[in-house]
């Protein structure tokens, strides 16, 4: 009896082993499902008037798995119907029939890399390929919601076309998690030059369509704006204390990174950028002298023995803030810090001398506007 | 004959040979991960009856070593045979019997988990509702008939059926799909202007991008992104609708017209539909004070099951998964600046097996220890009384 049972058990086991495809993971399946909600369609409507700050919805679901994006096109940019590749598409017209085509394309994966794509643009205008070193020297960096955009400005003669008509490409590439985004303006040289700053501002305004139920934490919507209103700081669900501030419109919030409470990117007239970080640490956070000397080292300054004569106190909405304005060989740094409820809050703006100095007044107002939890 | 068969399967020598072979297999499989990556090695070395060689050849392959399924299966057979062969019911053997029975359940559970369990992921943005999860590795070519007023008809072709030179001729489709190329791992390149690259396809996005085959991904945190070039040939008339590139990298589905209908064509992660839906109410990412270091992740979801009149909120967080209708939802990650949650979805009909096996083995060992200990005490007592 036992032998029969054993043989039966072994036979059953053998059957299972020799029939590994008995699961339901293979084969063509046909089924019916409810229609999925369609992504927002391009309205095809131009911005309400040239100065409207209403975000335009552009594109359907994007290549590379991106959802629709929202951007604030500058005056005079005419939205074009989306294509299967373009997340956003605009046409801008100038004098004497000059036109420039502006596009945003996302492609999944690395798409060949930044250098290869930049050289593809060079080749389109009949220019020789450049090296990684050339690219590092010539490219500018523009902050965006998708990361740091590497921007190149190329002039030349297209293989099929006229230089005066189609001889300039201002293009930006930002590789990201699982996809690469291409911002591109191509067209008449003079018109492209005239639209360059608008193009850079537009890059900064592009963001993914907000998911239902709220926006990106700490990212006010374009329609809400930031002027004058007390904008809540990043809405965190953890135990981090929450603060509020009033930030200028020209400062673009970007996602906070590790150890940062919030980050803003500031772009100058010529495309140069400054970075403003807000961070909070429990307790004394290492002491003032050590911190100041660490900051001085970051901008190429020698350490100091005492900071009493350097730090300038500032009176804010909810107390005193110590501030520093330091200029070194590597740039300028504006810092403010204060201690509240057992935490030390740091506000640090770093960037080129001219841009950072120009932002000083706004930085001071920003520091004064900060409200801390009681 | 039956006796010899049972002698062979209940032999302790067979146990030792299988365990030694298992050690060699694990060692070889570990080394092979350098070339093939963890998932490929799992399939070739451990989820197979034999390890075949040469591994990459499309020609004749020979089995060179027993695979994980065969070794595990023979060990299980060995254990069952030995268990029943030497089975003698006495109370003193209860611990041993239970321990063996627990091991049998554990081995059998492992085998059935490997064969039947499905692991997938559900990504939900805040406020989003889904009634399907997606495979993290397997793709499917979905062809969607949108002509219905309320429902779409989906024909999902698994990636494993997309072979270069193959054809898909399914009754649900009024056209044939000829697989012109299949690339197990690809990168797409933009094509506009001067370039040495050729368009991947003649229609759709594929006419403006090139598909470059890549070596299979071997890093643990990377995966292959397959792509295929398919030609659509209607059954009525022989005019081809051209070739189309399909890849997850393209994201949005492409559309084409055939047999008087508009169809969508997309390569996407294989989907597993559920008879219920989940809506993400809120995702929470708690951090330690003053840092961005994660402390806790949790997802508050609304479970909606019309069949069972279930409509309730559930909080999913570390070590507190949602178990419902045979699926287990674990908090696995987050995306989009904490606005989206990633839930791992495990459908495992034999998920109870390891828990049950551990309890039975634990009880068996405890009983066996109790018998041994009481014998030891008795012997000690009799030894001391005889002094």
XYZ file of C-alpha atoms in Angstrom:
761
model
C 0.000 0.000 0.000
C 2.775 2.358 0.971
C 4.677 1.502 -2.191
C 1.650 2.292 -4.337
C 1.179 5.624 -2.585
C 4.839 6.470 -3.043
C 4.777 5.587 -6.721
C 1.670 7.701 -7.210
C 3.312 10.675 -5.466
C 6.446 10.343 -7.590
C 4.387 10.046 -10.775
C 2.427 13.194 -9.934
C 5.650 15.048 -9.224
C 7.155 13.960 -12.520
C 4.050 15.165 -14.344
C 4.380 18.603 -12.765
C 8.078 18.762 -13.595
C 7.584 17.784 -17.213
C 4.752 20.224 -17.721
C 6.338 23.515 -16.762
C 4.184 25.513 -19.118
C 1.036 24.675 -17.226
C 0.893 28.198 -15.851
C -1.104 30.925 -17.520
C 1.711 33.269 -18.480
C 1.888 32.537 -22.215
C -0.369 32.735 -25.266
C -2.351 35.431 -27.033
C -5.139 36.843 -24.905
C -8.198 38.670 -26.188
C -10.279 40.632 -23.717
C -12.533 43.633 -23.474
C -11.800 46.483 -21.110
C -13.323 49.847 -20.315
C -11.937 52.644 -22.397
C -9.031 54.340 -20.711
C -9.310 58.055 -20.036
C -7.807 59.847 -22.997
C -4.923 62.185 -22.286
C -5.663 65.857 -22.790
C -5.710 66.809 -26.438
C -3.996 69.838 -27.795
C -6.632 72.491 -27.992
C -4.871 74.062 -30.905
C -5.800 77.386 -29.351
C -3.166 80.023 -29.196
C -2.507 81.589 -25.818
C -5.399 83.936 -25.009
C -3.462 86.985 -25.839
C 0.209 87.423 -26.173
C 0.668 88.123 -22.494
C -1.550 85.482 -21.030
C 0.008 83.398 -18.335
C -2.553 80.655 -18.782
C -0.758 77.394 -19.298
C -1.360 75.748 -22.613
C -1.976 72.030 -22.752
C 0.216 70.542 -25.391
C 0.437 67.109 -26.788
C -1.045 63.779 -26.058
C 0.669 61.074 -24.124
C 4.284 61.439 -24.881
C 6.812 59.135 -26.361
C 8.961 57.806 -23.606
C 6.076 57.227 -21.291
C 5.669 60.864 -20.296
C 2.224 62.145 -19.704
C 1.093 65.419 -21.230
C 3.069 68.527 -20.396
C 2.060 72.058 -19.576
C 4.067 75.088 -20.597
C 3.707 78.825 -20.739
C 4.500 79.872 -24.310
C 5.721 83.428 -24.814
C 3.795 86.034 -26.784
C 3.596 85.334 -30.489
C 4.276 81.620 -30.351
C 1.568 79.809 -32.267
C 0.767 76.333 -30.934
C 0.836 73.677 -33.629
C -1.081 70.376 -33.672
C 0.793 67.664 -31.798
C 2.378 64.858 -33.732
C 3.151 61.348 -32.652
C 6.569 62.490 -31.542
C 6.165 66.074 -30.383
C 5.040 66.827 -26.855
C 4.806 70.492 -27.747
C 5.115 72.326 -31.008
C 5.081 76.062 -31.796
C 5.740 78.307 -34.741
C 6.987 81.858 -34.350
C 6.983 84.327 -37.220
C 9.204 87.346 -37.778
C 9.665 90.023 -40.409
C 9.956 89.252 -44.117
C 8.554 85.759 -43.817
C 11.095 84.589 -41.257
C 9.926 81.616 -39.215
C 11.296 79.441 -36.447
C 9.975 76.077 -35.394
C 10.015 75.207 -31.692
C 9.537 71.673 -30.491
C 9.764 69.491 -27.455
C 10.337 65.789 -28.060
C 10.827 63.024 -25.530
C 12.373 59.719 -26.449
C 12.702 56.780 -24.111
C 16.172 55.710 -22.997
C 19.429 57.534 -23.611
C 18.616 58.218 -27.305
C 22.298 57.938 -28.178
C 23.623 60.407 -25.633
C 23.911 64.184 -25.438
C 27.086 64.571 -27.505
C 25.827 62.435 -30.373
C 22.590 64.366 -30.586
C 24.360 67.722 -30.398
C 26.615 66.573 -33.227
C 23.539 65.521 -35.166
C 22.371 69.132 -34.933
C 25.820 70.372 -35.977
C 25.680 68.050 -38.966
C 22.237 69.351 -39.932
C 23.784 72.791 -40.321
C 26.838 71.525 -42.179
C 29.150 71.965 -39.191
C 31.882 69.540 -38.128
C 31.307 67.410 -35.064
C 32.560 68.687 -31.720
C 34.191 66.813 -28.850
C 32.956 66.328 -25.314
C 35.429 68.972 -24.161
C 34.133 71.466 -26.758
C 30.624 70.745 -25.636
C 31.473 71.291 -21.982
C 33.021 74.663 -22.870
C 30.358 75.945 -25.218
C 27.128 74.592 -23.763
C 25.084 76.599 -21.310
C 23.029 75.130 -18.548
C 19.391 75.997 -18.131
C 17.413 74.706 -15.141
C 14.145 72.967 -15.833
C 11.602 70.786 -14.102
C 13.217 67.827 -15.830
C 16.760 68.638 -14.719
C 19.679 70.632 -16.026
C 19.224 71.323 -19.757
C 22.443 71.481 -21.782
C 21.867 74.254 -24.299
C 23.803 74.765 -27.529
C 23.495 77.504 -30.115
C 24.566 76.525 -33.635
C 24.711 78.530 -36.859
C 25.485 77.174 -40.303
C 24.195 76.273 -43.701
C 21.738 73.416 -43.915
C 22.458 70.802 -46.556
C 19.087 71.435 -48.163
C 18.044 75.025 -47.585
C 19.304 78.515 -47.091
C 21.320 79.714 -44.126
C 19.251 82.883 -43.759
C 16.041 80.887 -43.703
C 16.889 77.812 -41.707
C 20.444 78.255 -40.516
C 20.228 78.312 -36.750
C 19.482 75.722 -34.126
C 19.191 76.546 -30.461
C 18.765 73.194 -28.823
C 18.666 71.829 -25.324
C 18.957 68.239 -24.185
C 18.148 66.855 -20.778
C 18.673 63.154 -20.163
C 16.438 61.886 -17.411
C 15.202 58.776 -15.724
C 14.285 56.467 -18.583
C 13.950 59.156 -21.254
C 15.727 62.024 -22.992
C 14.026 65.339 -23.722
C 14.911 67.563 -26.658
C 14.022 71.263 -26.662
C 14.734 72.730 -30.071
C 14.262 75.996 -31.918
C 15.253 76.001 -35.571
C 14.776 78.655 -38.183
C 15.797 82.117 -39.314
C 19.031 83.251 -37.675
C 17.877 86.737 -36.679
C 14.490 85.572 -35.475
C 16.070 82.751 -33.439
C 18.372 85.293 -31.816
C 15.421 87.534 -30.981
C 13.501 84.593 -29.512
C 16.409 83.033 -27.647
C 15.540 84.448 -24.222
C 11.890 83.532 -24.711
C 12.997 80.040 -25.620
C 15.102 79.743 -22.462
C 12.231 81.043 -20.323
C 9.873 78.606 -21.997
C 12.205 75.699 -21.206
C 12.014 76.717 -17.555
C 8.219 76.828 -17.695
C 7.664 73.347 -19.114
C 6.491 70.838 -16.570
C 4.572 67.569 -16.546
C 0.837 67.870 -16.371
C -0.176 67.831 -12.719
C -1.671 64.560 -11.595
C -5.209 64.683 -10.359
C -5.468 65.574 -6.738
C -2.777 68.196 -6.450
C 0.391 69.570 -7.878
C 3.966 68.679 -7.347
C 4.872 69.437 -3.744
C 6.406 72.833 -3.389
C 5.747 73.655 -7.022
C 3.136 76.362 -7.381
C 1.171 76.138 -10.588
C 1.894 78.603 -13.338
C -1.615 79.916 -13.132
C -1.336 80.481 -9.403
C 1.892 82.360 -9.760
C 3.947 83.338 -6.761
C 3.790 87.090 -6.594
C 2.571 88.449 -3.349
C 0.890 85.306 -2.126
C 2.286 83.379 0.764
C 3.228 80.136 -0.908
C 3.334 77.136 1.355
C 6.647 75.403 1.504
C 6.910 71.848 0.260
C 4.063 69.867 1.662
C 5.777 67.061 3.445
C 4.050 64.321 5.258
C 6.920 63.619 7.580
C 7.929 65.222 10.811
C 9.858 68.075 9.115
C 8.608 71.456 10.294
C 6.846 73.496 7.621
C 7.703 77.064 6.750
C 6.187 79.617 4.405
C 7.778 82.251 2.221
C 7.173 84.697 -0.581
C 9.459 84.116 -3.538
C 9.774 86.206 -6.704
C 8.211 84.944 -9.913
C 11.580 84.746 -11.620
C 12.808 82.062 -9.220
C 11.832 78.681 -10.536
C 11.279 75.940 -7.976
C 12.967 72.673 -8.856
C 12.561 69.359 -7.060
C 14.421 69.208 -3.765
C 17.359 66.847 -3.638
C 18.701 64.749 -0.783
C 19.329 66.907 2.302
C 17.545 69.909 0.772
C 14.218 71.203 1.985
C 13.624 73.169 -1.212
C 15.545 74.488 -4.200
C 15.082 77.405 -6.596
C 16.850 78.020 -9.888
C 17.462 81.596 -10.969
C 18.285 82.357 -14.592
C 19.935 85.589 -15.719
C 19.441 87.571 -18.896
C 22.278 85.766 -20.633
C 21.285 82.295 -19.569
C 23.627 82.105 -16.566
C 22.157 80.439 -13.501
C 22.263 80.703 -9.741
C 21.115 78.110 -7.235
C 19.194 78.812 -4.056
C 18.967 76.012 -1.528
C 16.961 75.802 1.659
C 17.957 73.189 4.198
C 17.244 72.479 7.833
C 19.293 70.586 10.384
C 18.593 69.756 13.986
C 20.515 71.653 16.687
C 23.453 73.941 15.965
C 24.331 72.179 12.704
C 28.069 72.241 13.323
C 28.460 75.835 14.543
C 28.566 79.148 12.691
C 32.326 79.491 12.257
C 32.735 76.026 10.767
C 29.827 76.548 8.407
C 31.034 79.961 7.252
C 34.521 78.623 6.562
C 33.039 75.689 4.639
C 31.047 78.127 2.487
C 34.092 80.344 1.965
C 36.052 77.344 0.799
C 33.287 76.521 -1.703
C 33.763 79.855 -3.475
C 37.541 79.969 -3.196
C 38.001 82.152 -0.093
C 40.416 81.661 2.768
C 38.970 80.681 6.173
C 38.481 83.320 8.855
C 39.001 83.141 12.613
C 35.922 85.062 13.600
C 32.660 85.930 11.863
C 31.421 88.672 14.206
C 32.472 91.421 11.858
C 31.228 89.587 8.749
C 27.687 88.479 9.596
C 24.965 91.067 9.190
C 21.760 90.591 11.222
C 18.477 91.020 9.426
C 15.035 91.341 10.967
C 12.481 89.047 9.385
C 8.787 88.363 9.955
C 9.430 85.992 12.792
C 12.817 86.975 14.193
C 16.439 87.703 13.416
C 18.422 86.118 10.585
C 22.196 86.300 10.207
C 23.348 86.977 6.656
C 26.577 86.961 4.697
C 27.512 88.265 1.258
C 30.766 86.680 0.066
C 32.584 87.089 -3.240
C 35.286 84.587 -4.131
C 37.183 83.386 -7.172
C 34.475 80.774 -7.875
C 31.471 83.046 -7.603
C 29.292 84.926 -5.170
C 27.357 83.488 -2.253
C 24.506 85.004 -0.269
C 23.671 83.126 2.909
C 21.088 83.559 5.633
C 20.593 81.315 8.630
C 18.505 81.275 11.743
C 17.639 78.929 14.578
C 14.029 78.087 15.357
C 12.574 75.473 17.686
C 15.801 73.491 17.989
C 16.511 73.512 14.228
C 18.896 75.588 12.128
C 17.543 76.825 8.794
C 19.961 77.697 5.992
C 19.174 79.754 2.874
C 22.054 79.827 0.414
C 22.249 81.416 -3.013
C 25.327 80.624 -5.123
C 26.086 81.797 -8.627
C 28.032 84.177 -10.859
C 28.915 87.519 -9.275
C 26.750 89.753 -11.433
C 23.633 87.605 -11.301
C 23.851 86.894 -7.574
C 24.555 90.538 -6.719
C 21.568 91.554 -8.826
C 19.354 89.133 -6.890
C 20.544 90.353 -3.472
C 17.617 92.702 -2.879
C 15.112 89.977 -3.715
C 17.037 87.512 -1.560
C 16.802 89.854 1.433
C 13.050 90.322 0.917
C 12.672 86.578 0.580
C 14.501 85.998 3.880
C 12.327 88.575 5.613
C 9.173 86.917 4.311
C 9.921 83.497 5.759
C 7.490 82.389 8.474
C 8.473 79.559 10.756
C 6.124 77.301 12.708
C 5.717 78.321 16.318
C 11.172 -3.397 -10.764
C 9.089 -1.155 -8.508
C 11.371 -2.084 -5.619
C 14.507 -1.081 -7.546
C 12.839 2.129 -8.588
C 11.959 2.931 -4.984
C 15.406 1.863 -3.752
C 16.950 4.322 -6.159
C 14.669 7.214 -5.236
C 14.855 6.647 -1.476
C 18.637 6.318 -1.454
C 20.692 8.662 0.731
C 23.337 8.577 -2.027
C 20.868 10.248 -4.350
C 20.336 12.958 -1.732
C 24.046 13.636 -1.483
C 24.553 13.655 -5.255
C 21.643 16.093 -5.676
C 22.913 18.403 -2.933
C 26.409 18.417 -4.445
C 24.982 19.086 -7.893
C 22.915 21.913 -6.390
C 26.076 23.470 -4.920
C 27.792 23.310 -8.330
C 24.701 24.719 -10.039
C 24.482 27.680 -7.638
C 28.212 28.356 -8.080
C 28.044 28.183 -11.888
C 24.849 30.250 -11.947
C 26.438 32.926 -9.787
C 29.401 33.213 -12.157
C 27.113 33.228 -15.190
C 25.341 36.333 -13.897
C 28.318 38.362 -15.109
C 27.393 37.542 -18.711
C 23.651 37.003 -18.611
C 22.318 39.004 -15.657
C 20.330 37.676 -12.764
C 16.997 37.163 -14.511
C 18.395 35.295 -17.501
C 20.451 33.074 -15.198
C 17.388 32.336 -13.090
C 15.554 31.176 -16.193
C 18.435 29.187 -17.686
C 19.947 27.602 -14.598
C 17.285 27.438 -11.925
C 13.868 27.541 -13.590
C 14.668 24.758 -16.038
C 15.017 21.008 -16.134
C 18.446 21.182 -17.749
C 21.190 23.724 -18.381
C 21.625 23.798 -22.135
C 24.848 24.479 -23.999
C 25.787 26.462 -25.978
C 23.537 29.001 -24.313
C 23.372 31.580 -27.107
C 23.158 29.238 -30.062
C 20.027 28.984 -32.117
C 21.223 25.632 -33.485
C 21.613 22.349 -31.668
C 21.866 22.633 -27.913
C 22.822 19.870 -25.518
C 21.787 19.447 -21.893
C 25.032 19.630 -19.917
C 23.817 19.744 -16.330
C 20.587 19.224 -14.404
C 18.683 22.481 -13.885
C 17.103 23.776 -10.699
C 13.672 22.304 -11.380
C 15.097 18.841 -11.987
C 17.376 18.881 -8.935
C 14.650 20.280 -6.687
C 12.144 17.810 -8.085
C 14.444 14.804 -7.611
C 15.264 15.939 -4.069
C 11.570 16.232 -3.369
C 10.955 12.783 -4.850
C 13.859 11.451 -2.812
C 12.404 12.888 0.364
C 8.913 11.567 -0.356
C 10.233 8.121 -1.237
C 12.453 7.919 1.843
C 9.658 9.220 4.030
C 7.130 6.623 2.929
C 9.648 3.798 2.503
C 10.906 4.028 6.030
C 7.643 5.171 7.533
C 6.981 3.340 10.801
C 4.329 4.820 12.962
C 5.435 5.175 16.587
C 5.041 8.133 18.899
C 8.796 8.330 19.287
C 9.153 8.982 15.534
C 6.521 11.719 15.455
C 9.073 14.560 15.496
C 11.076 13.089 12.618
C 7.927 12.433 10.578
C 6.657 15.954 11.081
C 10.021 17.491 10.179
C 10.163 15.503 6.943
C 6.565 16.338 6.118
C 7.301 20.057 6.670
C 10.305 19.857 4.326
C 8.173 18.172 1.670
C 5.642 21.003 1.903
C 8.437 23.590 1.694
C 10.030 22.032 -1.404
C 6.695 21.465 -3.119
C 5.619 25.025 -2.235
C 8.828 26.374 -3.757
C 8.220 24.474 -6.969
C 4.592 25.557 -7.244
C 5.497 29.178 -6.445
C 8.023 29.099 -9.253
C 5.478 27.671 -11.666
C 2.370 29.584 -10.762
C 3.262 32.806 -8.910
C 3.010 36.065 -10.850
C 4.879 39.131 -9.690
C 3.897 42.501 -11.093
C 3.647 46.173 -10.184
C 0.881 48.731 -9.978
C 1.852 52.375 -10.414
C -0.739 54.866 -9.235
C -0.610 58.641 -9.343
C -2.542 60.560 -6.737
C -6.246 60.164 -7.521
C -5.626 57.580 -10.239
C -7.645 54.355 -10.433
C -6.396 51.128 -11.988
C -7.751 47.618 -12.282
C -4.579 46.058 -13.644
C -0.974 45.537 -12.658
C 1.990 45.404 -15.023
C 4.822 42.932 -15.367
C 8.203 44.438 -14.618
C 10.057 42.442 -17.268
C 7.709 40.886 -19.786
C 6.250 43.015 -22.562
C 3.239 42.469 -24.748
C 2.232 43.837 -28.108
C -1.278 45.196 -27.599
C -3.563 45.805 -30.554
C -6.625 47.696 -29.460
C -9.894 47.885 -31.356
C -11.501 51.140 -30.262
C -14.689 50.840 -32.275
C -16.836 49.822 -29.271
C -18.806 52.595 -27.634
C -17.862 51.693 -24.069
C -15.355 48.875 -24.276
C -12.120 48.393 -26.173
C -11.203 44.944 -27.458
C -7.566 44.184 -26.746
C -5.506 41.494 -28.411
C -2.402 41.059 -26.268
C 0.476 39.170 -27.875
C 3.219 38.161 -25.441
C 6.766 39.233 -26.211
C 7.830 35.585 -26.357
C 5.780 35.151 -29.579
C 7.533 38.012 -31.358
C 10.348 36.286 -33.212
C 12.136 37.755 -36.212
C 10.641 36.215 -39.329
C 7.566 35.008 -37.493
C 3.927 35.815 -38.164
C 0.895 36.427 -35.968
C -2.333 35.362 -37.586
C -5.063 35.517 -34.974
C -8.789 35.213 -35.514
C -9.497 38.361 -33.486
C -7.582 40.494 -35.986
C -8.613 41.252 -39.596
C -4.930 41.440 -40.544
C -1.727 39.485 -40.186
C 1.322 40.738 -38.371
C 4.624 39.800 -39.952
C 7.480 40.213 -37.505
C 10.218 41.724 -39.636
C 12.658 42.284 -36.764
C 12.670 41.659 -33.059
C 15.322 43.256 -30.889
C 15.508 41.899 -27.309
C 17.138 45.137 -26.139
C 17.198 48.407 -28.044
C 18.051 52.051 -28.036
C 16.203 54.518 -30.223
C 17.946 57.362 -32.006
C 16.339 60.410 -33.537
C 16.575 60.769 -37.289
C 16.313 64.176 -38.817
C 18.736 65.468 -41.357
C 22.047 63.913 -42.232
C 22.696 60.613 -40.570
C 24.100 57.204 -41.366
C 21.234 55.461 -39.639
C 18.161 54.114 -41.383
C 14.580 54.518 -40.258
C 13.375 51.542 -38.293
C 10.047 51.368 -40.124
C 8.125 52.928 -42.966
C 5.106 54.149 -40.981
C 4.436 56.058 -37.760
C 7.140 57.187 -35.382
C 9.404 54.421 -36.645
C 9.920 56.327 -39.882
C 11.695 59.058 -37.918
C 13.791 57.037 -35.507
C 16.383 54.295 -35.793
C 16.358 51.228 -33.583
C 19.806 50.114 -32.496
C 20.132 46.636 -30.976
C 21.889 46.592 -27.618
C 23.478 43.691 -25.724
C 21.222 42.104 -23.146
C 21.186 44.008 -19.863
C 23.099 42.200 -17.137
C 23.208 44.753 -14.306
C 20.768 43.961 -11.484
C 19.133 47.379 -11.708
C 18.740 47.431 -15.474
C 16.389 45.622 -17.792
C 16.021 44.947 -21.477
C 13.789 47.203 -23.543
C 12.643 45.127 -26.498
C 11.441 46.547 -29.787
C 9.961 44.988 -32.886
C 9.282 46.028 -36.454
C 5.983 44.544 -37.593
C 4.362 44.661 -40.991
C 0.588 44.864 -41.040
C -1.018 42.973 -43.915
C -4.843 43.003 -44.137
C -6.526 39.661 -44.886
C -8.764 41.294 -47.487
C -6.567 42.422 -50.347
C -2.852 42.133 -50.153
C -1.854 45.775 -49.847
C 0.498 46.042 -46.917
C -0.045 48.852 -44.418
C 3.719 49.183 -44.111
C 6.090 48.404 -41.277
C 5.674 49.845 -37.801
C 8.156 50.136 -34.971
C 6.806 49.142 -31.578
C 8.715 49.701 -28.360
C 8.028 50.733 -24.812
C 10.431 53.606 -25.483
C 7.864 55.189 -27.788
C 5.362 55.483 -24.944
C 2.216 56.633 -26.659
C 0.331 54.125 -28.841
C 0.310 54.610 -32.615
C -2.887 54.417 -34.627
C -3.692 52.910 -38.011
C -6.807 52.112 -40.003
C -7.700 48.617 -41.164
C -10.947 46.852 -42.079
C -12.895 50.074 -41.590
C -11.757 50.537 -37.992
C -9.121 52.557 -36.199
C -6.669 50.470 -34.217
C -4.074 51.299 -31.615
C -0.726 49.570 -31.617
C 1.624 49.627 -28.641
C 4.341 47.612 -26.950
C 3.755 47.856 -23.226
C 4.461 45.906 -20.038
C 2.255 42.796 -19.909
C -0.938 43.567 -17.991
C -2.807 41.465 -15.445
C -6.376 42.667 -15.074
C -8.209 42.342 -11.743
C -11.926 42.039 -10.967
C -11.548 45.031 -8.631
C -9.808 48.413 -8.704
C -7.547 50.486 -6.483
C -7.516 54.283 -6.280
C -4.585 56.115 -4.707
C -6.046 58.498 -2.148
C -2.738 59.652 -0.712
C 0.910 58.649 -0.772
C 3.007 59.613 2.262
C 6.778 59.780 2.314
C 7.866 60.454 5.891
C 11.392 61.668 6.479
C 13.633 62.009 9.496
C 13.568 65.568 10.818
C 15.830 67.969 8.973
C 16.880 65.495 6.291
C 15.585 63.900 3.137
C 16.331 60.458 4.536
C 13.284 58.226 4.251
C 11.582 57.076 7.438
C 8.403 55.491 6.149
C 6.377 55.097 2.943
C 2.660 54.445 2.966
C -0.163 54.446 0.448
C -3.762 55.094 1.367
C -5.816 53.385 -1.332
C -9.509 52.888 -1.912
C -10.427 49.302 -2.761
C -13.506 49.011 -4.945
C -15.003 45.630 -5.834
C -18.480 45.793 -7.318
C -18.899 41.992 -7.330
C -18.378 41.757 -3.598
C -19.747 45.190 -2.659
C -16.374 46.164 -1.213
C -15.622 49.865 -1.035
C -13.157 50.700 1.685
C -9.914 52.535 2.395
C -6.767 50.531 3.064
C -3.391 51.749 4.292
C -0.486 49.846 2.749
C 2.921 50.276 4.355
C 6.056 48.367 5.279
C 5.185 44.851 6.501
C 1.476 45.664 6.204
C 0.475 44.579 2.703
C -3.056 44.413 1.376
C -4.171 40.836 0.723
C -7.233 40.578 -1.457
C -8.574 37.897 -3.788
C -5.287 36.025 -3.883
C -3.226 39.139 -4.622
C -0.847 40.736 -2.135
C 0.023 44.427 -2.537
C 3.288 45.551 -0.945
C 4.563 49.123 -0.730
C 7.517 48.975 -3.135
C 8.454 52.538 -4.085
C 7.363 55.952 -5.235
C 7.712 58.201 -8.280
C 6.992 61.700 -9.539
C 8.140 63.615 -6.474
C 6.064 61.543 -4.076
C 2.927 62.022 -6.173
C 2.813 58.419 -7.328
C 3.174 55.139 -5.532
C 4.562 51.841 -6.764
C 2.940 48.726 -5.312
C 4.379 45.286 -5.848
C 1.578 42.833 -6.623
C 2.200 39.164 -5.921
C -0.307 36.532 -6.969
C 0.845 33.286 -5.396
C -1.694 30.494 -4.892
C 0.751 28.646 -2.611
C 1.896 31.553 -0.480
C 0.809 29.710 2.683
C 3.204 26.805 2.006
C 6.390 28.265 3.561
C 4.533 29.493 6.672
C 2.848 26.118 7.107
C 6.117 24.276 6.455
C 7.988 26.350 9.053
C 5.339 25.673 11.684
C 5.334 21.925 10.990
C 9.149 21.654 10.892
C 9.391 23.728 14.097
C 6.841 21.532 15.836
C 8.606 18.383 14.624
C 12.000 19.531 15.902
C 10.488 20.557 19.224
C 8.792 17.177 19.693
C 11.956 15.332 18.696
C 13.980 17.394 21.162
C 11.427 16.721 23.903
C 11.661 12.938 23.363
C 15.459 13.043 23.295
C 15.625 15.249 26.368
C 13.237 13.092 28.375
C 15.298 9.995 27.410
C 18.446 11.759 28.494
C 16.893 12.650 31.861
C 15.711 9.081 32.364
C 19.138 7.671 31.564
C 20.768 10.111 33.944
C 18.327 9.233 36.697
C 18.871 5.492 36.286
C 22.649 5.982 36.147
C 22.653 7.980 39.392
C 20.341 5.494 41.135
C 22.597 2.595 40.129
C 25.638 4.217 41.751
